[in-house]
Structure formats: structure tokens, C-alpha cells
mmCIF file of C-alpha atoms in Angstrom:
data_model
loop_
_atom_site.group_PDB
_atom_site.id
_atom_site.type_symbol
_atom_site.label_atom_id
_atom_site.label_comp_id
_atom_site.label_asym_id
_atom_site.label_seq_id
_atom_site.Cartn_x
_atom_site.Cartn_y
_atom_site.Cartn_z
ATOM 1 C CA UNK A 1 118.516 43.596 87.193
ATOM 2 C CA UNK A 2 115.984 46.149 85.172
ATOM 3 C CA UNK A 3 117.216 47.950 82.542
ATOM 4 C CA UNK A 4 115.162 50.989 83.442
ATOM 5 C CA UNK A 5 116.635 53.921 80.188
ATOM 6 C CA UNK A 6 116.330 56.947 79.705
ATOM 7 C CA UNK A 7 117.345 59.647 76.823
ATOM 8 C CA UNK A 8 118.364 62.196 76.613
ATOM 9 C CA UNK A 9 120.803 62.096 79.113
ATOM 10 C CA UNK A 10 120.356 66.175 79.329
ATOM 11 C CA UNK A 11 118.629 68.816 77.511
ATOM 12 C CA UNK A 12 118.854 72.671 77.652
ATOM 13 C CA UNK A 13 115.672 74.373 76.321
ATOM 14 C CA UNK A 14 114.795 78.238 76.204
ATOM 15 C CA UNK A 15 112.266 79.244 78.458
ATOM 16 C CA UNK A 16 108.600 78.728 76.819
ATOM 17 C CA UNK A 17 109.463 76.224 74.906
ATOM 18 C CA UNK A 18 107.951 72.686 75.403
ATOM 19 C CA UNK A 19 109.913 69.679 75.744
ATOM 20 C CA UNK A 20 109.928 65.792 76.458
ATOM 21 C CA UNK A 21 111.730 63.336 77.342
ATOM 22 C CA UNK A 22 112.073 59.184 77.337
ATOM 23 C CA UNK A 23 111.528 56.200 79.817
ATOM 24 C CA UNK A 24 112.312 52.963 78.213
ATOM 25 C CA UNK A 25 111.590 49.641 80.171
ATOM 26 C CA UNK A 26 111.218 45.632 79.645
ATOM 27 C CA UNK A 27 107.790 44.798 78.401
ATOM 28 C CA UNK A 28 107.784 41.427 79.950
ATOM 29 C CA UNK A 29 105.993 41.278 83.860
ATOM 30 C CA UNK A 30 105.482 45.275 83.697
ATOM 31 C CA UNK A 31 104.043 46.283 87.191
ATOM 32 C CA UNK A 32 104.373 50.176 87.001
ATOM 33 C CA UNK A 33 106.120 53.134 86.310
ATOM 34 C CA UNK A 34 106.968 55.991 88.235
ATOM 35 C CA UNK A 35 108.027 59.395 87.865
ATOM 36 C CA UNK A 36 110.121 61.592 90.126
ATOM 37 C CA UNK A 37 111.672 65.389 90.070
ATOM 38 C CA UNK A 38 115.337 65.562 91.384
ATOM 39 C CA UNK A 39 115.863 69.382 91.866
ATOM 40 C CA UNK A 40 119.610 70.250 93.053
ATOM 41 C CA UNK A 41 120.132 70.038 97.128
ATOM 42 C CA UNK A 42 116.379 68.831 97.494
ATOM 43 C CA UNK A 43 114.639 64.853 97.773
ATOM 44 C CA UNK A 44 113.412 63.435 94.788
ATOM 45 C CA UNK A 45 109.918 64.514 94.378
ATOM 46 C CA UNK A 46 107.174 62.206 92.987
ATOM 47 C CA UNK A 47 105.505 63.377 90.185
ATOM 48 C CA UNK A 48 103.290 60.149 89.074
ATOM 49 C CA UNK A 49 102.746 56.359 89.465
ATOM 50 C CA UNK A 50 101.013 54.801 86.336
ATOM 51 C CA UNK A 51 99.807 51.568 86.069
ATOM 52 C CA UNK A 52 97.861 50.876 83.164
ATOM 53 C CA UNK A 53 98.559 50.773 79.455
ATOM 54 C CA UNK A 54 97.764 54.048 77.644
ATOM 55 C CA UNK A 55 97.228 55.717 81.006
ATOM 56 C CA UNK A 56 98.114 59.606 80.610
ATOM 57 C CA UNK A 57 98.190 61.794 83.986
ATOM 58 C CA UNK A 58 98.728 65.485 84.069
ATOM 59 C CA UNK A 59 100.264 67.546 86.777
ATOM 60 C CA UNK A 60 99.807 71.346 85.877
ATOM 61 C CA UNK A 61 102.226 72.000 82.776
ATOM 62 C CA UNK A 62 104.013 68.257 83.053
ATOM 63 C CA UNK A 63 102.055 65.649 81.915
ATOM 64 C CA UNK A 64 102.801 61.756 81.092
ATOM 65 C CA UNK A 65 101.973 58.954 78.969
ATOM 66 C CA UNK A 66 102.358 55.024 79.108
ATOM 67 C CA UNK A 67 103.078 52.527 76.412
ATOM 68 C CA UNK A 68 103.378 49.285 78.513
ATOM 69 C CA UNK A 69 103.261 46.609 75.436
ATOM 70 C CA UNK A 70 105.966 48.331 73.715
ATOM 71 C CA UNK A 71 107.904 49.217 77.023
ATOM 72 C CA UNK A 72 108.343 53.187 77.242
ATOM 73 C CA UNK A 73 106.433 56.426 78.772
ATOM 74 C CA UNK A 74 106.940 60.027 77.684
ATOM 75 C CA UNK A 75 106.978 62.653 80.066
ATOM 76 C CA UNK A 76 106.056 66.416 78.382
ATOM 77 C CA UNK A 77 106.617 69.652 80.061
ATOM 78 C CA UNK A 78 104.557 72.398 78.144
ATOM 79 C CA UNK A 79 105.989 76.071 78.170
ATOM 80 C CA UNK A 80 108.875 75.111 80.346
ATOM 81 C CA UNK A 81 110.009 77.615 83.033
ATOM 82 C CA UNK A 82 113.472 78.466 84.501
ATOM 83 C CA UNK A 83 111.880 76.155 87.521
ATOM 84 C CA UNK A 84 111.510 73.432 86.074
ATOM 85 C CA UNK A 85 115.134 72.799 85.369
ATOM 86 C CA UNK A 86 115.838 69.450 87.687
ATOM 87 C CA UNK A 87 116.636 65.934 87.021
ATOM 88 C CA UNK A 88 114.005 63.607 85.870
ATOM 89 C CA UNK A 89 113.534 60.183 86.697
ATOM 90 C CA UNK A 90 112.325 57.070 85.685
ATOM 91 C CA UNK A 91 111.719 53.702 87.573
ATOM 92 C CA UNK A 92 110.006 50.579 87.589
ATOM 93 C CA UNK A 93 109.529 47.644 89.955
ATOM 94 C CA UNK A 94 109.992 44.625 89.698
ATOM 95 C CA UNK A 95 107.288 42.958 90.753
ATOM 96 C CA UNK A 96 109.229 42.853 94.035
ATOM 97 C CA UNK A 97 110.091 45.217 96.472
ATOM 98 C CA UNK A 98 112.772 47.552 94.485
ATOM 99 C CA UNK A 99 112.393 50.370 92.063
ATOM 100 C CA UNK A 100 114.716 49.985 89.590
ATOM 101 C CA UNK A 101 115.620 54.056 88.520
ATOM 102 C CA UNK A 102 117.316 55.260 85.503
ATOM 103 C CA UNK A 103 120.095 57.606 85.336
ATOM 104 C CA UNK A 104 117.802 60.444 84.539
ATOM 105 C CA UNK A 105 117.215 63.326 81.981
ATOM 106 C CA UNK A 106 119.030 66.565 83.240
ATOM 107 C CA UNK A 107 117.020 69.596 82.146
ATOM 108 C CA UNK A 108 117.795 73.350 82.200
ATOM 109 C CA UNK A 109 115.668 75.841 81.699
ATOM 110 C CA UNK A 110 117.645 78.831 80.018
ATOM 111 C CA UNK A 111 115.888 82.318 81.289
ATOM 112 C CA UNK B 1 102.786 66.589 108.261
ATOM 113 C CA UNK B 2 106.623 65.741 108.808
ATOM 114 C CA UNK B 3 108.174 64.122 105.271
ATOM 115 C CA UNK B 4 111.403 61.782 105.879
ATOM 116 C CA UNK B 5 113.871 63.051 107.695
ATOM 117 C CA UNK B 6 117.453 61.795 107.714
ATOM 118 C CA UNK B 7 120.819 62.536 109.389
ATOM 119 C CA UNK B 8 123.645 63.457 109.699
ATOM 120 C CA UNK B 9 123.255 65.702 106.125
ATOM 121 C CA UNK B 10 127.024 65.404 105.212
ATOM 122 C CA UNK B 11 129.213 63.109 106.851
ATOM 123 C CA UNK B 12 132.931 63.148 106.652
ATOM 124 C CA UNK B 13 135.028 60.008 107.176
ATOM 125 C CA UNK B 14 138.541 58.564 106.807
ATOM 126 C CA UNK B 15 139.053 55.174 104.965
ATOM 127 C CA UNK B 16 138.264 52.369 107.378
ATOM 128 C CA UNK B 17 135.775 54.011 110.201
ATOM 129 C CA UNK B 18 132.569 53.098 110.374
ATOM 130 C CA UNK B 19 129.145 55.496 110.191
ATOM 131 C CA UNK B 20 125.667 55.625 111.045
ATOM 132 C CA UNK B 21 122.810 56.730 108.731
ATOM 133 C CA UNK B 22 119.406 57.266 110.114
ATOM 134 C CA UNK B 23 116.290 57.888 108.585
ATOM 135 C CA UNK B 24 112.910 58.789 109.785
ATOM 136 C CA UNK B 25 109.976 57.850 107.594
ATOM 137 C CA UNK B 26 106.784 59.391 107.072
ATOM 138 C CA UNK B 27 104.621 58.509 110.498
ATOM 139 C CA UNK B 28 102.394 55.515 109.226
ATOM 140 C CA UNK B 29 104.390 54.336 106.294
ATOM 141 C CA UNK B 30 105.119 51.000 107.096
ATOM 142 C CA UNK B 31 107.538 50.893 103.753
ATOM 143 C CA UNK B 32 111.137 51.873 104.147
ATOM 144 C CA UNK B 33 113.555 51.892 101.499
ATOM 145 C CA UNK B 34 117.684 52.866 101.510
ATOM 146 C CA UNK B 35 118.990 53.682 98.702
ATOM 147 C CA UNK B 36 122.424 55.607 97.386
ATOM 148 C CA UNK B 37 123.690 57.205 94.192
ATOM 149 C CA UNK B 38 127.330 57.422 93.384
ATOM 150 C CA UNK B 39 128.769 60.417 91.586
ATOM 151 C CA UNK B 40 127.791 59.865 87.757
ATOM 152 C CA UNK B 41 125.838 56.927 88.605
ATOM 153 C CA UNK B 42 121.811 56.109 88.902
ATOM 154 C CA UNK B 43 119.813 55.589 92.004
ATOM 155 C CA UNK B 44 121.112 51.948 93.615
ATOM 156 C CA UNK B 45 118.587 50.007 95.648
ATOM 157 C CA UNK B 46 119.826 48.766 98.783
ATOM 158 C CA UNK B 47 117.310 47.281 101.017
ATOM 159 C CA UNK B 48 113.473 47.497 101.900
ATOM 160 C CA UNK B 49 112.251 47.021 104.988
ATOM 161 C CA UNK B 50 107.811 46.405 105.452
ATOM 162 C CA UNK B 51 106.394 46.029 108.860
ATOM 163 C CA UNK B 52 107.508 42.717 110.559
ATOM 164 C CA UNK B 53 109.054 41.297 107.650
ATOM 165 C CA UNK B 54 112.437 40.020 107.003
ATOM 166 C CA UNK B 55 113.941 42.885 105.151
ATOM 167 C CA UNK B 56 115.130 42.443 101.594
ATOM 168 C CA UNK B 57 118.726 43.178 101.281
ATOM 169 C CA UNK B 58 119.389 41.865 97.868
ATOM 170 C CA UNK B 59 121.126 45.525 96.984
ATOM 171 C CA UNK B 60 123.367 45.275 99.831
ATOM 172 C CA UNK B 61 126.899 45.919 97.719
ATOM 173 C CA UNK B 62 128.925 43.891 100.067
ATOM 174 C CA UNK B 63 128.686 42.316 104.110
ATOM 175 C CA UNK B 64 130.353 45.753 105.250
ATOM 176 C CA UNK B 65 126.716 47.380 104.818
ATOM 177 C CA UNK B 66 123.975 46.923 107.241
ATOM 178 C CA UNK B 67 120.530 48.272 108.326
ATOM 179 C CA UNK B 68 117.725 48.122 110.967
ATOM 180 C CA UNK B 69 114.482 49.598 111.357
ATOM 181 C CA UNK B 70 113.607 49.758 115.624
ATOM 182 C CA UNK B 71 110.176 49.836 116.738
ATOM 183 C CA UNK B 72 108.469 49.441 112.415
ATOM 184 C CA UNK B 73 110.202 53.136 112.336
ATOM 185 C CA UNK B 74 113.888 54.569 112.574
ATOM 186 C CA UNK B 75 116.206 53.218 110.379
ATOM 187 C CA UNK B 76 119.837 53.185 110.491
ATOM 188 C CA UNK B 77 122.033 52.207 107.841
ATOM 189 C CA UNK B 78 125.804 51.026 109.386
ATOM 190 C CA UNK B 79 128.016 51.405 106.757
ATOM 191 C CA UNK B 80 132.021 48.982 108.641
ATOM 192 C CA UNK B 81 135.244 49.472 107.515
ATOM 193 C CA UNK B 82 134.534 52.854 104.764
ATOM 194 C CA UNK B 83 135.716 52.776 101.616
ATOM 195 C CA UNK B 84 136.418 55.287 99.189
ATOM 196 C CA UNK B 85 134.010 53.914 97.047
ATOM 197 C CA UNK B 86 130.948 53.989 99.739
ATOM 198 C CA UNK B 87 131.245 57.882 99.103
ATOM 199 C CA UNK B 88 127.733 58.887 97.506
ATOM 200 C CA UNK B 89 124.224 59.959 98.443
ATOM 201 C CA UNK B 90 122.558 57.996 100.418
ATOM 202 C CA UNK B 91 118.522 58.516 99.808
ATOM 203 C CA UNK B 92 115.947 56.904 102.508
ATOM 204 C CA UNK B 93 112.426 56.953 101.244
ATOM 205 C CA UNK B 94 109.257 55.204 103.061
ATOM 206 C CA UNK B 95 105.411 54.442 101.239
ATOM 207 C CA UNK B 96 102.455 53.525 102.536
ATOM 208 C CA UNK B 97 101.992 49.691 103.020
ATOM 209 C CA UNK B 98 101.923 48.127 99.215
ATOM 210 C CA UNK B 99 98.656 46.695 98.286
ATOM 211 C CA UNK B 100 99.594 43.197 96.270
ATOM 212 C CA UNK B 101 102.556 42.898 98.930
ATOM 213 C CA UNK B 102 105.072 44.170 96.131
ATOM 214 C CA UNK B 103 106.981 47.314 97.412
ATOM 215 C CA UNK B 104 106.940 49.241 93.971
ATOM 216 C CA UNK B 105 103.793 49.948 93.327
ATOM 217 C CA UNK B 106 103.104 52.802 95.561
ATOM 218 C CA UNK B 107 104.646 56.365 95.729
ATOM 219 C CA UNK B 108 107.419 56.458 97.709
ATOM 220 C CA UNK B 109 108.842 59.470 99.726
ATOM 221 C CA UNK B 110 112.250 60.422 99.638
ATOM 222 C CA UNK B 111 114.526 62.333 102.594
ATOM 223 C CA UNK B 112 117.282 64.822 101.665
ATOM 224 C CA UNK B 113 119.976 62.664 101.719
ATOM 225 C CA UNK B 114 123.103 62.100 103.181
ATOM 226 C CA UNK B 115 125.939 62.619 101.581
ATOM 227 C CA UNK B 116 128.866 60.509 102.995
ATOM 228 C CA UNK B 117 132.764 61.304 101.799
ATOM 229 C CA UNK B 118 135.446 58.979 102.516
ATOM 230 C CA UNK B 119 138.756 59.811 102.423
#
């Protein structure tokens, strides 16, 4: 079993303002960490796969960041909008053939 | 093209039948993956299929769940004798094949769920 984390469990935020939120993960045999968007009645969307330590990706206002020797990534959403309000998750492999997910940060967007 | 498809979208079920999940992957994604999420509860790995290979079911919760992928492409997931606590979402997701052999290192895409009740 991973213990994939991730905090805070939800978050309301006024629309425009920027936010992030936490992925905490064991250190130890790191293989990579993904990102997905879980928006009510809809699949799990992925949003990024990162690999390497101190990799960042951006995805229009979201973007992400990766701490691998200290076991945590940090996913920012600049100027948030009422449609970003979804579920975001974490996970992480193994090193075998499972993602291991956390239970997710809940955001709303308030108009 | 087509993204995963799954059926039924709700299911309905008294204690003690059995149902059928299916899935569809992603034509050419030779990765499938079940997984479910209970209310209040993460997503829950339950078994990854990859071409020809002898699936993984190390998240299988108990001998009452099952799965099979026909033909490297239609799953079904065969849930025996429901329980009330079998009622969740049940998420299929499929990935191209993984590079090192490892299933988590590529992006995997998810289908819209079933969501299974038993009562």
C-alpha cells in the first residue's frame, strides 16, 4: 500500500483568486506522479504525468511542480474560474502496475 | 477518436445477484485498468490487465469479484453474490502500452463510470 495524501481535503475560493493545493508521497522507489481533474458526472481527466525531480508543467492557468527527494508536488491554479471547481487528484505508481490515488482536494469556485 | 466507454451507467441490484460491468478502452491501448470508489472513499485499484499477460488482480477485495478482457479489448468486470458494500463507482481506464513494463507510468484514460447500488 502507497500512502498517496493530499490537503486540503476542500477549498472554496472567490473567483480570480489563485490557489494551490498538496500531493504528498513516499520518497523511497518514486516512479511518477500524476495529476487528474474529477469534474461532477464526468471521467477523471488527466491533467499531467511528471517524472523527474523539479519538473514543472503548465496547462493554461493550472500548472504543477515536483519535489521527488522530499516526496510532494504542488498543483497551482492562477485566477481560478467558476470552471474550474472539480476534484483534484493525486497518484503515484508503484513501480508496478497500480496507481495508487489520493482522496483528492475538492475545489469550488464561488462566482 | 472514441475515449472509454463503459456500461450499463447506473445499475440497480438487490443483495445477492450478480452484475456485469463492461468497459471499452481506447482502440490501441493495450493497458486496461478497473477501478471503483466508494462513497467518501479514494479511488481503489482493482486489477490491470496488458496485452497477453496474466492480469494483476492484487486489488481484487474478495473471490466474489472477477474480470476478463476478450480479444486484448472488452472488459467485463463480474461482480457474484452483491453486497451492500460493492455499491460505488466503478471507473475503467486503459493507456497506451507502458514503456519499462510498469503500468503507472503512462497517462491513463478514464470512462464515465458505473455506478452500481445494492440494496
Amino acid at each position: 500500500i502507497l500512502n498517496v495524501e493530499q490537503s486540503p481535503q476542500s477549498l472554496h475560493v472567490q473567483e480570480g483568486d489563485s490557489t494551490n493545493f498538496t500531493c504528498s508521497f513516499p520518497s523511497s522507489n518514486f516512479y511518477a506522479l500524476h495529476w487528474y481533474r474529477w469534474e461532477t458526472a464526468k471521467s477523471p481527466e488527466a491533467l499531467f504525468v511528471m517524472t523527474l525531480n523539479g519538473d514543472e508543467k503548465k496547462k493554461g492557468r493550472i500548472s504543477a511542480t515536483l519535489n521527488t527527494k522530499e516526496g510532494y508536488s504542488y498543483l497551482y491554479i492562477k485566477g481560478s474560474q467558476p470552471e474550474d471547481s472539480a476534484t483534484y487528484l493525486c497518484a503515484s505508481p508503484t513501480g508496478a502496475n497500480n496507481l495508487f490515488f489520493g482522496t483528492g482536494t475538492r475545489l469550488t469556485v464561488i462566482p | 477518436g472514441a475515449g472509454v466507454s463503459q456500461s450499463p451507467s447506473n445499475k440497480v441490484t438487490e443483495k445477492g445477484k450478480d452484475v456485469e460491468l463492461r468497459c471499452d478502452p481506447i482502440s490501441g491501448h493495450t493497458a486496461l485498468y478497473w477501478y471503483r470508489q466508494s462513497l467518501g472513499q479514494g479511488l481503489e485499484f482493482l486489477i490491470y490487465f496488458q496485452g497477453n499477460s496474466a492480469p494483476d488482480k492484487s486489488g481484487l477485495p474478495s473471490d466474489r469479484f472477477s474480470a476478463e478482457r476478450t480479444g486484448g479489448s472488452v472488459s467485463t468486470l463480474t461482480i457474484q453474490r452483491t453486497q451492500q458494500e460493492d455499491s460505488a463507482v466503478y471507473l475503467c481506464a486503459s493507456s497506451r502500452a507502458p514503456r519499462s513494463g510498469a503500468g503507472g507510468g503512462e497517462t491513463q484514460y478514464f470512462g464515465p463510470g458505473t455506478r452500481l447500488l445494492v440494496l
